[in-house]
XYZ file of C-alpha atoms in Angstrom:
645
model
C 104.147 162.779 105.998
C 106.589 160.669 104.025
C 105.729 157.310 105.551
C 109.300 155.936 105.875
C 110.289 159.086 107.763
C 107.199 158.908 110.000
C 107.969 155.256 110.743
C 111.555 156.140 111.668
C 110.377 158.820 114.108
C 107.967 156.318 115.672
C 110.862 153.859 116.026
C 112.998 156.486 117.742
C 110.372 157.577 120.260
C 109.356 153.961 120.898
C 112.952 153.448 122.009
C 112.639 156.239 124.620
C 114.223 158.990 122.501
C 112.499 162.283 123.319
C 111.936 164.061 120.017
C 111.690 167.866 119.877
C 110.905 169.468 116.527
C 110.319 172.935 115.083
C 106.713 173.448 113.997
C 107.745 175.411 110.883
C 108.096 178.980 109.638
C 105.071 179.135 107.327
C 102.913 181.385 109.509
C 100.783 183.318 109.927
C 98.841 180.987 107.612
C 96.921 178.231 109.408
C 97.297 174.547 108.501
C 101.047 174.941 107.902
C 102.535 172.558 110.487
C 105.678 170.721 109.499
C 106.540 167.076 110.051
C 107.693 165.559 112.386
C 106.509 168.289 114.784
C 102.875 167.526 113.912
C 103.166 163.915 115.130
C 101.503 162.977 118.415
C 104.654 161.390 119.860
C 106.825 164.462 119.167
C 107.074 167.743 121.070
C 106.199 170.348 118.415
C 107.536 173.834 119.201
C 106.292 177.215 117.980
C 107.993 180.585 118.385
C 107.233 183.779 120.326
C 109.037 187.104 120.703
C 110.229 188.653 123.952
C 106.893 190.450 124.365
C 105.211 187.025 124.593
C 103.523 187.462 121.223
C 103.301 184.617 118.724
C 105.967 185.210 116.090
C 104.412 186.024 112.736
C 106.480 183.311 111.030
C 105.477 180.541 113.466
C 103.326 177.910 111.725
C 99.767 177.455 112.921
C 97.539 174.391 113.304
C 95.304 172.535 112.935
C 97.061 169.351 111.792
C 96.127 168.310 108.265
C 96.660 164.546 108.546
C 92.988 164.091 109.411
C 91.652 166.293 106.613
C 89.469 166.181 104.578
C 87.439 164.071 107.041
C 86.719 167.086 109.225
C 89.075 168.629 111.759
C 92.700 168.195 112.760
C 94.466 167.823 116.115
C 95.870 170.475 118.445
C 99.382 171.579 117.519
C 101.884 173.107 118.217
C 102.363 171.607 121.667
C 104.231 174.489 123.257
C 105.868 177.817 122.375
C 109.007 179.597 123.523
C 111.420 182.315 122.436
C 112.263 182.091 118.752
C 112.410 185.679 117.534
C 115.662 187.681 117.639
C 117.303 185.201 120.020
C 120.964 185.949 120.714
C 123.537 183.194 120.610
C 127.177 182.543 119.803
C 128.540 183.433 116.403
C 130.712 180.873 114.641
C 133.725 183.190 114.613
C 133.367 185.384 117.702
C 130.850 187.450 119.570
C 127.092 187.010 119.265
C 124.441 187.059 116.594
C 120.650 187.079 116.455
C 118.556 184.405 114.805
C 114.823 183.897 114.375
C 112.681 180.879 113.533
C 110.972 177.916 115.146
C 114.262 176.092 114.601
C 115.626 178.585 117.145
C 112.729 177.957 119.541
C 112.963 174.152 119.337
C 116.550 173.903 120.680
C 115.449 176.129 123.568
C 112.937 173.399 124.435
C 115.468 170.647 123.694
C 117.885 172.316 126.116
C 115.102 172.606 128.697
C 114.278 168.902 128.283
C 117.944 167.946 128.763
C 118.153 170.151 131.856
C 114.926 168.709 133.271
C 116.046 165.154 132.628
C 119.387 165.757 134.364
C 117.548 167.274 137.334
C 115.362 164.213 137.896
C 117.780 161.419 136.985
C 116.899 159.665 140.225
C 113.374 159.287 138.800
C 114.583 158.113 135.420
C 112.295 155.089 135.406
C 109.204 157.274 135.026
C 110.673 159.729 132.509
C 109.806 158.932 128.903
C 108.716 160.832 125.773
C 105.113 160.942 127.010
C 105.763 161.951 130.624
C 108.209 164.665 129.566
C 105.646 166.044 127.150
C 102.931 165.824 129.810
C 105.072 167.824 132.228
C 105.803 170.532 129.652
C 102.135 170.890 128.677
C 100.747 170.774 132.212
C 103.131 173.489 133.414
C 102.986 175.791 130.363
C 101.699 179.316 130.914
C 98.716 180.275 128.757
C 99.219 183.393 126.631
C 96.119 185.628 126.847
C 94.116 186.339 123.701
C 95.911 183.702 121.628
C 94.266 180.662 120.024
C 95.181 177.065 120.801
C 96.268 176.410 117.200
C 98.853 179.170 117.637
C 100.253 178.469 121.118
C 99.311 174.896 121.993
C 99.387 174.572 125.785
C 101.208 177.889 126.099
C 104.674 179.219 126.911
C 107.420 176.981 128.278
C 107.913 177.370 132.037
C 111.084 175.574 133.070
C 110.666 175.861 136.839
C 107.040 174.672 136.856
C 108.007 171.788 134.559
C 110.689 170.735 137.039
C 108.218 170.879 139.909
C 105.748 168.788 137.923
C 108.363 166.148 137.083
C 109.631 165.808 140.661
C 106.191 164.688 141.828
C 105.092 162.953 138.629
C 103.324 159.596 138.785
C 102.737 157.635 135.555
C 99.335 158.559 134.136
C 97.300 159.294 131.033
C 96.507 162.876 130.034
C 94.724 164.678 127.219
C 95.618 167.610 124.977
C 93.661 169.825 125.184
C 92.835 168.950 128.788
C 89.306 170.362 128.542
C 86.878 171.705 125.911
C 85.073 175.008 126.370
C 83.469 176.528 123.264
C 82.483 179.606 125.259
C 86.143 180.528 125.776
C 87.428 182.812 123.046
C 90.103 183.399 121.809
C 91.756 180.178 122.982
C 89.175 177.759 121.574
C 89.068 179.315 118.109
C 87.330 178.300 115.817
C 84.997 176.297 118.072
C 84.148 179.336 120.199
C 83.027 181.391 117.191
C 79.966 179.325 116.250
C 77.540 177.714 118.726
C 76.052 174.269 118.174
C 72.424 173.789 117.124
C 70.131 170.887 116.386
C 70.419 169.397 112.886
C 73.953 170.627 112.209
C 76.745 168.427 110.922
C 78.477 167.163 114.108
C 81.334 169.386 115.198
C 84.532 167.386 115.656
C 87.163 168.157 118.309
C 90.277 166.007 118.050
C 92.060 165.329 121.335
C 95.504 163.737 121.722
C 95.875 160.947 124.300
C 99.301 160.949 125.997
C 100.152 157.682 127.718
C 102.794 158.085 130.405
C 102.259 154.476 131.539
C 104.240 152.949 128.696
C 105.097 152.959 125.014
C 102.090 150.775 124.238
C 98.581 150.829 125.638
C 94.953 150.238 124.870
C 91.670 151.927 125.650
C 89.711 149.782 128.114
C 86.099 149.323 127.090
C 84.550 152.453 125.593
C 84.746 156.074 126.680
C 81.807 157.093 128.876
C 79.896 160.369 128.617
C 78.679 161.883 131.914
C 76.253 164.780 131.375
C 76.075 167.305 134.198
C 72.331 167.263 134.762
C 71.932 170.677 136.450
C 74.108 172.171 133.667
C 71.877 170.842 130.825
C 74.398 168.197 129.763
C 71.534 166.046 128.460
C 71.111 168.534 125.593
C 74.383 167.287 124.102
C 74.824 164.131 122.058
C 78.427 162.961 122.113
C 79.876 160.257 119.880
C 83.542 159.287 119.786
C 85.996 157.628 117.460
C 89.405 156.783 118.866
C 92.553 154.737 118.455
C 91.932 151.603 120.528
C 95.668 150.822 120.406
C 97.959 153.597 121.643
C 101.489 153.499 120.226
C 104.059 154.938 120.561
C 103.121 156.848 123.695
C 100.097 158.556 122.130
C 96.738 158.067 120.465
C 93.800 160.121 119.266
C 90.271 160.698 120.448
C 87.715 162.485 118.241
C 84.580 163.849 119.899
C 81.610 164.438 117.588
C 79.217 166.941 119.175
C 75.588 167.373 118.138
C 72.483 168.736 119.827
C 69.690 166.444 121.020
C 66.257 166.810 119.369
C 64.733 168.004 122.620
C 67.033 171.042 122.584
C 66.084 172.359 119.148
C 64.814 175.598 120.770
C 67.288 175.693 123.667
C 69.737 178.550 124.062
C 72.387 178.335 126.721
C 75.336 176.236 127.868
C 75.516 172.444 128.183
C 78.186 170.727 130.305
C 79.464 167.264 131.038
C 82.619 165.191 130.984
C 84.042 162.270 129.041
C 85.762 159.491 130.981
C 88.463 157.320 129.429
C 90.613 154.515 130.855
C 93.910 153.354 129.322
C 95.768 150.192 130.276
C 99.445 149.395 129.607
C 101.592 146.353 130.346
C 103.983 146.779 133.259
C 106.754 144.708 134.886
C 104.396 143.599 137.651
C 101.311 143.267 135.474
C 98.944 145.616 133.719
C 98.625 149.182 135.004
C 95.811 151.584 134.172
C 94.929 155.249 134.413
C 91.581 157.015 134.074
C 91.346 160.536 132.707
C 88.371 162.877 132.413
C 87.738 165.570 129.828
C 85.447 168.396 131.036
C 83.190 169.743 128.265
C 81.337 173.054 128.095
C 79.454 173.907 124.880
C 77.274 176.846 123.778
C 73.948 175.834 122.177
C 71.449 177.976 120.234
C 68.242 177.337 118.256
C 68.892 176.359 114.635
C 69.315 179.421 112.373
C 67.093 179.792 109.281
C 68.019 177.793 106.196
C 69.167 180.768 104.113
C 71.819 181.643 106.765
C 73.339 178.153 106.763
C 76.282 177.356 104.476
C 77.688 173.865 103.939
C 81.425 173.716 103.143
C 82.362 170.636 101.095
C 85.565 169.338 102.693
C 85.240 165.752 101.472
C 86.359 166.569 97.924
C 89.484 168.519 98.909
C 92.804 166.686 98.705
C 96.311 167.912 99.405
C 99.986 167.007 99.258
C 101.169 164.666 100.674
C 101.148 162.035 99.278
C 100.257 163.146 95.731
C 101.391 166.083 93.614
C 98.536 168.555 93.774
C 99.862 171.824 92.334
C 99.335 175.304 93.684
C 96.254 177.164 92.524
C 98.451 180.103 91.524
C 100.968 179.120 88.834
C 103.201 182.061 89.735
C 104.135 180.424 93.046
C 106.969 178.441 91.473
C 109.162 178.190 94.580
C 106.429 176.396 96.534
C 104.566 174.278 93.952
C 102.759 171.871 96.304
C 99.249 172.629 97.573
C 99.556 171.332 101.143
C 97.412 173.520 103.441
C 94.330 171.288 103.449
C 91.886 173.721 101.752
C 89.864 173.825 104.954
C 87.564 176.638 106.048
C 89.673 176.895 109.234
C 93.149 176.708 107.659
C 93.961 178.614 104.470
C 90.343 179.807 104.171
C 90.307 181.089 107.756
C 89.825 184.748 106.768
C 86.886 183.723 104.574
C 85.308 181.914 107.534
C 85.683 184.949 109.758
C 84.127 187.125 107.070
C 81.147 184.798 106.675
C 80.551 184.681 110.411
C 80.760 188.475 110.585
C 78.081 188.598 107.875
C 75.787 186.451 110.000
C 76.216 183.136 108.172
C 76.715 179.792 109.910
C 79.277 177.479 108.310
C 79.247 173.692 108.694
C 81.962 171.329 107.472
C 80.993 168.253 105.446
C 83.536 165.448 105.811
C 81.396 162.765 104.142
C 79.904 162.331 100.648
C 77.014 164.643 99.836
C 74.657 161.663 99.934
C 75.224 161.375 103.694
C 73.874 164.828 104.507
C 70.432 166.403 104.722
C 71.035 169.083 102.095
C 67.519 170.468 102.515
C 68.686 172.278 105.673
C 71.153 174.544 103.854
C 70.754 177.656 101.783
C 74.064 177.330 99.930
C 76.591 174.567 99.290
C 80.146 175.879 98.786
C 82.385 173.688 96.584
C 85.805 175.345 96.526
C 88.867 174.113 94.630
C 88.056 170.360 94.697
C 90.671 167.820 93.602
C 88.576 164.727 94.328
C 86.124 162.978 91.987
C 82.366 162.888 92.650
C 80.271 159.759 93.038
C 77.466 159.538 90.430
C 75.039 159.258 93.351
C 76.312 162.609 94.667
C 75.722 164.234 91.280
C 72.169 162.893 91.128
C 71.412 163.871 94.724
C 72.746 167.397 94.316
C 70.738 167.956 91.137
C 67.557 166.882 92.923
C 68.245 169.092 95.963
C 68.941 172.168 93.832
C 65.580 171.640 92.150
C 64.045 171.794 95.637
C 65.742 175.028 96.680
C 69.391 174.392 97.594
C 71.825 176.776 95.897
C 75.329 175.868 94.730
C 78.420 178.085 94.480
C 81.520 176.616 92.799
C 84.949 178.270 92.974
C 87.191 176.455 90.492
C 90.846 176.858 89.474
C 93.059 176.238 86.471
C 93.174 172.974 84.560
C 95.134 172.189 81.396
C 96.853 168.852 80.751
C 99.607 170.452 78.648
C 100.364 172.977 81.383
C 100.280 170.143 83.938
C 103.064 168.379 82.041
C 104.977 171.657 81.853
C 104.983 172.177 85.634
C 106.371 168.743 86.416
C 109.569 168.671 88.477
C 112.289 166.216 89.412
C 112.127 165.175 93.059
C 115.580 164.472 94.500
C 114.207 162.320 97.341
C 112.265 159.832 95.246
C 114.471 160.219 92.116
C 111.303 160.527 90.047
C 109.640 163.094 87.801
C 106.517 164.376 89.549
C 103.585 165.249 87.294
C 100.416 166.797 88.775
C 97.536 164.406 89.452
C 95.059 167.232 88.781
C 95.328 170.877 87.879
C 94.601 173.562 90.460
C 91.138 171.984 90.566
C 89.689 168.792 89.070
C 87.764 170.461 86.237
C 86.604 167.202 84.553
C 85.029 166.148 87.867
C 83.396 169.562 88.293
C 82.033 169.341 84.755
C 80.419 166.021 85.657
C 78.837 167.708 88.672
C 77.519 170.648 86.600
C 76.528 168.793 83.430
C 72.867 168.481 84.391
C 72.416 172.254 84.096
C 74.337 172.548 80.820
C 77.329 174.169 82.555
C 81.016 173.368 81.939
C 84.447 174.886 82.487
C 87.269 174.928 79.945
C 91.046 174.591 80.033
C 92.151 178.113 79.087
C 94.309 179.339 81.971
C 93.604 183.018 82.658
C 94.973 185.705 84.962
C 94.549 189.419 85.552
C 92.466 191.944 87.452
C 88.680 192.002 87.522
C 86.718 195.210 88.089
C 82.994 195.131 88.787
C 80.990 198.109 89.996
C 83.991 199.889 91.478
C 85.324 196.732 93.161
C 88.566 194.982 92.229
C 89.852 191.442 92.603
C 92.805 189.415 91.387
C 92.044 186.507 89.058
C 95.043 184.177 89.387
C 95.410 181.045 87.248
C 91.711 180.354 86.782
C 89.432 178.658 84.258
C 86.891 179.974 81.779
C 83.270 178.901 81.290
C 82.613 177.128 77.976
C 79.013 175.966 78.456
C 76.193 177.864 80.143
C 72.382 178.055 79.801
C 71.378 180.859 77.400
C 69.014 182.337 80.003
C 71.799 182.602 82.556
C 74.036 185.578 83.309
C 77.687 185.583 82.205
C 80.481 188.043 82.993
C 83.503 188.137 80.660
C 86.285 190.513 81.815
C 89.491 190.983 79.769
C 92.198 188.656 81.102
C 95.636 187.396 80.028
C 96.148 183.907 78.613
C 98.546 182.675 81.299
C 98.559 179.113 79.983
C 100.136 180.204 76.724
C 102.740 182.195 78.632
C 103.656 179.149 80.721
C 104.013 177.113 77.537
C 106.167 179.836 75.933
C 103.767 180.640 73.085
C 104.671 184.219 72.199
C 102.171 184.268 69.321
C 99.185 183.909 71.666
C 96.883 186.939 72.067
C 97.759 189.030 75.107
C 94.194 189.425 76.390
C 91.000 187.438 76.018
C 87.444 188.317 77.020
C 86.074 184.967 78.104
C 83.308 184.291 80.647
C 84.631 183.406 84.098
C 81.537 184.060 86.236
C 78.104 182.602 85.589
C 74.831 182.820 87.541
C 71.809 180.698 86.768
C 68.323 180.375 88.260
C 67.287 176.751 87.790
C 63.912 175.889 86.311
C 62.532 173.688 89.082
C 59.449 171.534 88.721
C 57.862 173.458 91.562
C 58.358 176.854 93.244
C 61.597 177.728 94.967
C 64.197 176.246 92.639
C 67.790 176.859 93.686
C 70.492 178.859 91.952
C 73.878 177.791 90.541
C 76.938 180.061 90.494
C 80.282 179.169 88.895
C 83.464 181.247 89.222
C 86.710 180.143 87.596
C 89.185 180.969 90.390
C 89.447 180.540 94.173
C 92.664 182.482 94.822
C 90.857 185.670 95.820
C 89.282 183.920 98.854
C 92.289 181.687 99.668
C 94.536 183.012 102.430
C 97.524 181.201 100.934
C 97.496 183.330 97.763
C 95.606 186.441 98.773
C 96.645 189.698 97.071
C 93.310 191.410 96.351
C 90.517 189.573 98.170
C 87.077 189.270 96.614
C 84.901 188.862 99.697
C 82.729 191.596 98.194
C 82.067 189.254 95.267
C 81.175 186.349 97.551
C 78.804 188.670 99.446
C 77.078 189.493 96.167
C 76.877 185.820 95.188
C 75.406 184.866 98.574
C 72.867 187.659 98.250
C 71.836 185.970 95.000
C 71.845 182.376 96.278
C 70.468 183.013 99.771
C 67.958 185.799 99.143
C 67.296 185.385 95.412
C 68.274 189.003 94.758
C 70.648 189.739 91.869
C 72.925 192.636 92.929
C 73.153 195.558 90.548
C 76.930 195.310 90.158
C 76.501 191.808 88.666
C 73.480 192.740 86.563
C 75.314 195.707 85.026
C 78.331 193.567 84.093
C 76.418 190.866 82.238
C 77.556 189.938 78.746
C 76.045 187.966 75.861
C 75.475 184.198 75.987
C 78.093 181.858 74.543
C 78.035 179.038 72.038
C 78.536 175.753 73.927
C 81.913 174.102 73.379
C 81.770 170.694 71.746
C 84.874 169.287 73.453
C 85.522 169.545 77.174
C 88.792 169.118 79.117
C 89.699 165.446 79.494
C 91.253 163.712 82.459
C 95.006 163.355 82.218
C 96.102 159.931 81.045
C 98.132 157.823 83.487
C 97.591 160.119 86.467
C 97.872 158.665 89.967
C 94.800 160.250 91.507
C 93.280 156.856 92.320
C 96.143 156.161 94.754
C 94.946 158.945 97.027
C 91.267 159.158 96.145
C 88.418 157.992 98.344
C 86.170 157.780 95.275
C 88.253 156.039 92.605
C 89.479 152.466 92.588
C 91.943 150.706 90.283
C 90.698 147.919 88.030
C 93.614 146.864 85.843
C 96.896 148.711 85.787
C 96.176 152.382 85.092
C 92.469 151.825 84.419
C 90.407 153.460 87.134
C 86.713 153.573 87.858
C 84.457 155.085 90.467
C 84.177 152.780 93.454
C 81.071 151.819 95.332
C 79.512 154.581 97.394
C 80.561 153.931 100.999
C 78.020 153.678 103.755
C 77.693 156.880 105.724
C 79.626 157.137 108.970
C 77.044 156.279 111.579
C 78.186 157.590 114.938
C 76.284 156.244 117.885
C 75.947 158.720 120.724
C 77.442 157.463 123.954
C 74.958 156.242 126.498
C 74.931 158.963 129.154
C 75.885 157.806 132.603
C 73.772 159.930 134.923
C 75.592 161.502 137.840
C 73.895 161.668 141.196
C 73.653 165.437 141.567
C 70.437 165.541 143.557
C 72.382 166.377 146.699
C 74.707 169.386 146.965
C 77.530 167.334 148.470
C 77.509 164.995 145.449
C 77.533 167.932 143.059
C 80.481 169.449 144.910
C 82.385 166.184 144.663
C 81.790 166.085 140.914
C 82.998 169.658 140.637
C 86.127 168.773 142.597
C 86.727 165.982 140.096
C 86.728 168.481 137.219
C 89.749 170.101 138.785
C 90.507 173.483 140.275
C 92.337 174.807 137.214
C 89.499 174.066 134.788
C 86.887 175.516 137.140
C 88.829 178.751 137.465
C 89.031 179.025 133.676
C 85.281 178.483 133.443
């Protein structure tokens, strides 16, 4: 997402160059798409083997441009053969190669062949129409999610047939939304909607085959299908009013109407959108409809609801946010988005299997009704916290909300040590935070007398017969004396990084703390702090600690302290007088939504923004009182979508 490079790609496609790009070889981890393949105007290609299985190396979506606001877009666009593909050797004979950079020239060759086959229709062939033809004709791979395969497998013959009869139009990717359809609509199909939840966001790409530039006419219109309980859905949209080059975005925010708080079933409707583009004979327009089918259930009990704080997670690009595991020296940039559906995907699946419901918070904590949740998960945050968020969270914990914090390493001396020289910018890059923003977390936890330090620790943790890897984490230096602390023996990794051979090899410092708050009234919440997130992060996973998270959730959700934690408790600690300070002259304010620059390198917390108020679209009732009208509406949805439903 280097902006000059993005701008150059936009310039190329705006000048009718069809761009085909490999999606990347960072799979099977999610949130690993490479640029420029993750751009809307580019055909992003993933790889499959000759058994039509997604290649393990092929990068997965969702796109991370839109994070941490909520959810990314659908990518890759299409997949084709990229594993053990035979081709010419440079000297003689053949050789086999694998990678999405093998799959992408397969698509580039297909595009060239298609273009040459429809040269007589050259006036209507452009980067958008070519992409539309590829997506519309792709063959869906069964049992594979959309963030793995996009529209499906390249089908050259069907693409040719589509292009020969193509008329300029607008289309959407995905072309419909059905949260009852698993595995394709993962993760949306894994958790139904319910009243009171944070709106679920589905990002849809608008492809404009009418021209390089266009605009959305008026506002999108929501049509609930009345016999199919469409009135139970509240749909709000944000979108790019100006579409350039060839593409735009449309974000649908789904929530459940108050009248459906006890409803269980399926709600259906469609969103209608019209795009207009300038043409040689005047403006031309195209209307497209997005069928929607969503599963709805009654709201689960508070103790089963978990809120994932996405707002305070940042990633490269554009800043240098280092990996949470200092041993990953060949790939030092933390770029996966830290989202519950990207590098924490396995954690999400585990939580759902345990019967928890996970909602994603893309706004400040002050914008959410925290009283509806049993536990707030703050995992590996790089962002600062607004003072109003700190105050609000403290008040909600007193009323019964519980907080679990998974931190990571932080040490300003180590941060200077892991700087590197970037050949592209000709600059020394110094981290803007450590693995996590410990000074910001200490501000968040100060009200309970809790703080983390800057000793960087690593090693194995054993509790009650369970094991987990502690990789580049922090220690606890302040904790209430009536809390519970666990202090396993760990290595001082920070000293090793700094080359201090005289440092002690092992230290027994507290890294896990559990505290029952003393609320003014009954039902005070609980606070848990753990110094490392690597054991729940799919990007660094060696020995997962889901067993530990299960124990912590048993404590925060049910108020029961598991025996394995009780038996491992150690003595209280003397509070540290000095806490880790923020690194001088860091550039965090350039990328932060919380900080603002005053003078030069002097930064302060900005004003708390107003919460994103999304107005639900006014439903446009369809006349479905007569069977013939209902059948006409069903015909409008389209034969293909109906057969999938």
